[in-house]
């Protein structure tokens, strides 16, 4: 129970920072970065949060239900803007893959020496 509260606290902190500083990054992403920094600084916390994280991952499919409902609700809007949405999806997927590959390459180099 404490760890789920901690996760929600980091999300809240990220949301507050994003709104206060008017950042173009979503609050949950900022909260996730803050959590990552905390986990890097305190290894014991990662072990404590492991059970909660596994529980969330086991039920991850439930997290897609709101997105599916939103798509059905705005189906007309999606139909009107399908080309822009498709281009954005392709570009963001390619960018995500490139950033992931470069990060992996960097981590593998730093791990060697």
PDB file of C-alpha atoms in Angstrom:
ATOM      1  CA  UNK A   1       0.000   0.000   0.000  1.00  0.00           C
ATOM      2  CA  UNK A   2       2.849   2.362   0.818  1.00  0.00           C
ATOM      3  CA  UNK A   3       4.565   1.769  -2.521  1.00  0.00           C
ATOM      4  CA  UNK A   4       1.475   2.512  -4.626  1.00  0.00           C
ATOM      5  CA  UNK A   5       1.098   5.721  -2.620  1.00  0.00           C
ATOM      6  CA  UNK A   6       4.726   6.529  -3.394  1.00  0.00           C
ATOM      7  CA  UNK A   7       4.107   5.981  -7.119  1.00  0.00           C
ATOM      8  CA  UNK A   8       1.097   8.283  -7.022  1.00  0.00           C
ATOM      9  CA  UNK A   9       3.113  10.851  -5.053  1.00  0.00           C
ATOM     10  CA  UNK A  10       5.779  10.945  -7.776  1.00  0.00           C
ATOM     11  CA  UNK A  11       3.091  11.316 -10.426  1.00  0.00           C
ATOM     12  CA  UNK A  12       1.574  14.195  -8.463  1.00  0.00           C
ATOM     13  CA  UNK A  13       4.982  15.873  -8.087  1.00  0.00           C
ATOM     14  CA  UNK A  14       5.566  15.555 -11.816  1.00  0.00           C
ATOM     15  CA  UNK A  15       2.144  16.976 -12.577  1.00  0.00           C
ATOM     16  CA  UNK A  16       2.678  19.919 -10.253  1.00  0.00           C
ATOM     17  CA  UNK A  17       6.105  20.672 -11.747  1.00  0.00           C
ATOM     18  CA  UNK A  18       4.762  20.448 -15.297  1.00  0.00           C
ATOM     19  CA  UNK A  19       1.885  22.820 -14.555  1.00  0.00           C
ATOM     20  CA  UNK A  20       3.841  25.266 -12.383  1.00  0.00           C
ATOM     21  CA  UNK A  21       6.714  25.647 -14.844  1.00  0.00           C
ATOM     22  CA  UNK A  22       4.424  25.228 -17.885  1.00  0.00           C
ATOM     23  CA  UNK A  23       6.642  22.452 -19.250  1.00  0.00           C
ATOM     24  CA  UNK A  24       5.819  20.776 -22.576  1.00  0.00           C
ATOM     25  CA  UNK A  25       6.392  17.365 -20.958  1.00  0.00           C
ATOM     26  CA  UNK A  26       3.508  15.447 -19.344  1.00  0.00           C
ATOM     27  CA  UNK A  27       3.519  15.371 -15.565  1.00  0.00           C
ATOM     28  CA  UNK A  28       3.598  11.571 -15.277  1.00  0.00           C
ATOM     29  CA  UNK A  29       6.769  11.505 -17.409  1.00  0.00           C
ATOM     30  CA  UNK A  30       8.442  14.019 -15.095  1.00  0.00           C
ATOM     31  CA  UNK A  31       7.280  11.986 -12.104  1.00  0.00           C
ATOM     32  CA  UNK A  32       8.722   8.850 -13.676  1.00  0.00           C
ATOM     33  CA  UNK A  33      12.090  10.603 -14.138  1.00  0.00           C
ATOM     34  CA  UNK A  34      12.031  11.726 -10.506  1.00  0.00           C
ATOM     35  CA  UNK A  35      11.263   8.160  -9.448  1.00  0.00           C
ATOM     36  CA  UNK A  36      14.120   6.864 -11.607  1.00  0.00           C
ATOM     37  CA  UNK A  37      16.550   9.281  -9.958  1.00  0.00           C
ATOM     38  CA  UNK A  38      15.340   8.190  -6.533  1.00  0.00           C
ATOM     39  CA  UNK A  39      15.686   4.505  -7.416  1.00  0.00           C
ATOM     40  CA  UNK A  40      19.215   5.087  -8.708  1.00  0.00           C
ATOM     41  CA  UNK A  41      20.121   6.819  -5.449  1.00  0.00           C
ATOM     42  CA  UNK A  42      18.451   4.258  -3.167  1.00  0.00           C
ATOM     43  CA  UNK A  43      18.796   0.638  -4.291  1.00  0.00           C
ATOM     44  CA  UNK A  44      16.792  -0.701  -1.347  1.00  0.00           C
ATOM     45  CA  UNK A  45      13.711   1.194  -2.524  1.00  0.00           C
ATOM     46  CA  UNK A  46      13.703  -0.720  -5.809  1.00  0.00           C
ATOM     47  CA  UNK A  47      13.427  -4.024  -3.955  1.00  0.00           C
ATOM     48  CA  UNK A  48      10.598  -2.637  -1.826  1.00  0.00           C
ATOM     49  CA  UNK A  49       8.649  -1.516  -4.894  1.00  0.00           C
ATOM     50  CA  UNK A  50       9.171  -4.740  -6.850  1.00  0.00           C
ATOM     51  CA  UNK A  51       5.974  -6.461  -5.705  1.00  0.00           C
ATOM     52  CA  UNK A  52       3.804  -3.430  -6.525  1.00  0.00           C
ATOM     53  CA  UNK A  53       5.444  -3.015  -9.930  1.00  0.00           C
ATOM     54  CA  UNK A  54       4.856  -6.683 -10.763  1.00  0.00           C
ATOM     55  CA  UNK A  55       1.204  -6.351  -9.753  1.00  0.00           C
ATOM     56  CA  UNK A  56       0.770  -3.354 -12.034  1.00  0.00           C
ATOM     57  CA  UNK A  57       2.483  -5.138 -14.917  1.00  0.00           C
ATOM     58  CA  UNK A  58       0.254  -8.203 -14.506  1.00  0.00           C
ATOM     59  CA  UNK A  59      -2.802  -5.965 -14.973  1.00  0.00           C
ATOM     60  CA  UNK A  60      -1.297  -3.704 -17.618  1.00  0.00           C
ATOM     61  CA  UNK A  61      -3.964  -4.592 -20.177  1.00  0.00           C
ATOM     62  CA  UNK A  62      -6.572  -2.830 -18.010  1.00  0.00           C
ATOM     63  CA  UNK A  63      -4.657   0.412 -18.481  1.00  0.00           C
ATOM     64  CA  UNK A  64      -5.553   0.372 -22.199  1.00  0.00           C
ATOM     65  CA  UNK A  65      -9.318   0.346 -21.609  1.00  0.00           C
ATOM     66  CA  UNK A  66      -9.628   4.155 -21.218  1.00  0.00           C
ATOM     67  CA  UNK A  67      -7.608   4.695 -24.401  1.00  0.00           C
ATOM     68  CA  UNK A  68      -9.878   2.301 -26.296  1.00  0.00           C
ATOM     69  CA  UNK A  69     -12.991   4.038 -25.006  1.00  0.00           C
ATOM     70  CA  UNK A  70     -11.510   7.399 -26.026  1.00  0.00           C
ATOM     71  CA  UNK A  71     -10.854   6.120 -29.531  1.00  0.00           C
ATOM     72  CA  UNK A  72     -14.410   4.901 -29.918  1.00  0.00           C
ATOM     73  CA  UNK A  73     -15.800   8.143 -28.479  1.00  0.00           C
ATOM     74  CA  UNK A  74     -13.783  10.264 -30.920  1.00  0.00           C
ATOM     75  CA  UNK A  75     -14.001   7.922 -33.909  1.00  0.00           C
ATOM     76  CA  UNK A  76     -15.234  10.699 -36.222  1.00  0.00           C
ATOM     77  CA  UNK A  77     -12.344  12.949 -35.246  1.00  0.00           C
ATOM     78  CA  UNK A  78      -9.894  10.109 -35.883  1.00  0.00           C
ATOM     79  CA  UNK A  79     -11.426   9.580 -39.321  1.00  0.00           C
ATOM     80  CA  UNK A  80     -11.025  13.241 -40.215  1.00  0.00           C
ATOM     81  CA  UNK A  81      -7.370  13.349 -39.141  1.00  0.00           C
ATOM     82  CA  UNK A  82      -6.209   9.839 -40.018  1.00  0.00           C
ATOM     83  CA  UNK A  83      -3.296  10.983 -42.202  1.00  0.00           C
ATOM     84  CA  UNK A  84      -1.772  13.327 -39.605  1.00  0.00           C
ATOM     85  CA  UNK A  85      -2.249  10.711 -36.885  1.00  0.00           C
ATOM     86  CA  UNK A  86      -0.645   8.005 -39.038  1.00  0.00           C
ATOM     87  CA  UNK A  87       2.359  10.191 -39.858  1.00  0.00           C
ATOM     88  CA  UNK A  88       2.787  11.136 -36.188  1.00  0.00           C
ATOM     89  CA  UNK A  89       2.619   7.466 -35.166  1.00  0.00           C
ATOM     90  CA  UNK A  90       5.213   6.384 -37.724  1.00  0.00           C
ATOM     91  CA  UNK A  91       7.614   9.226 -36.901  1.00  0.00           C
ATOM     92  CA  UNK A  92       7.274   8.791 -33.133  1.00  0.00           C
ATOM     93  CA  UNK A  93       7.795   5.028 -33.442  1.00  0.00           C
ATOM     94  CA  UNK A  94      10.961   5.511 -35.505  1.00  0.00           C
ATOM     95  CA  UNK A  95      12.242   8.186 -33.106  1.00  0.00           C
ATOM     96  CA  UNK A  96      11.536   5.943 -30.137  1.00  0.00           C
ATOM     97  CA  UNK A  97      13.435   3.076 -31.739  1.00  0.00           C
ATOM     98  CA  UNK A  98      16.411   5.307 -32.604  1.00  0.00           C
ATOM     99  CA  UNK A  99      16.601   6.789 -29.103  1.00  0.00           C
ATOM    100  CA  UNK A 100      16.322   3.323 -27.558  1.00  0.00           C
ATOM    101  CA  UNK A 101      19.086   1.952 -29.809  1.00  0.00           C
ATOM    102  CA  UNK A 102      21.389   4.890 -29.076  1.00  0.00           C
ATOM    103  CA  UNK A 103      20.733   4.619 -25.346  1.00  0.00           C
ATOM    104  CA  UNK A 104      21.437   0.889 -25.430  1.00  0.00           C
ATOM    105  CA  UNK A 105      24.652   1.489 -27.359  1.00  0.00           C
ATOM    106  CA  UNK A 106      25.740   4.131 -24.829  1.00  0.00           C
ATOM    107  CA  UNK A 107      24.940   1.869 -21.895  1.00  0.00           C
ATOM    108  CA  UNK A 108      26.787  -1.065 -23.420  1.00  0.00           C
ATOM    109  CA  UNK A 109      29.890   1.119 -23.932  1.00  0.00           C
ATOM    110  CA  UNK A 110      29.822   2.414 -20.368  1.00  0.00           C
ATOM    111  CA  UNK A 111      29.289  -1.112 -19.042  1.00  0.00           C
ATOM    112  CA  UNK A 112      32.480  -2.393 -20.707  1.00  0.00           C
ATOM    113  CA  UNK A 113      34.917   0.051 -19.188  1.00  0.00           C
TER     114      UNK A 113
END
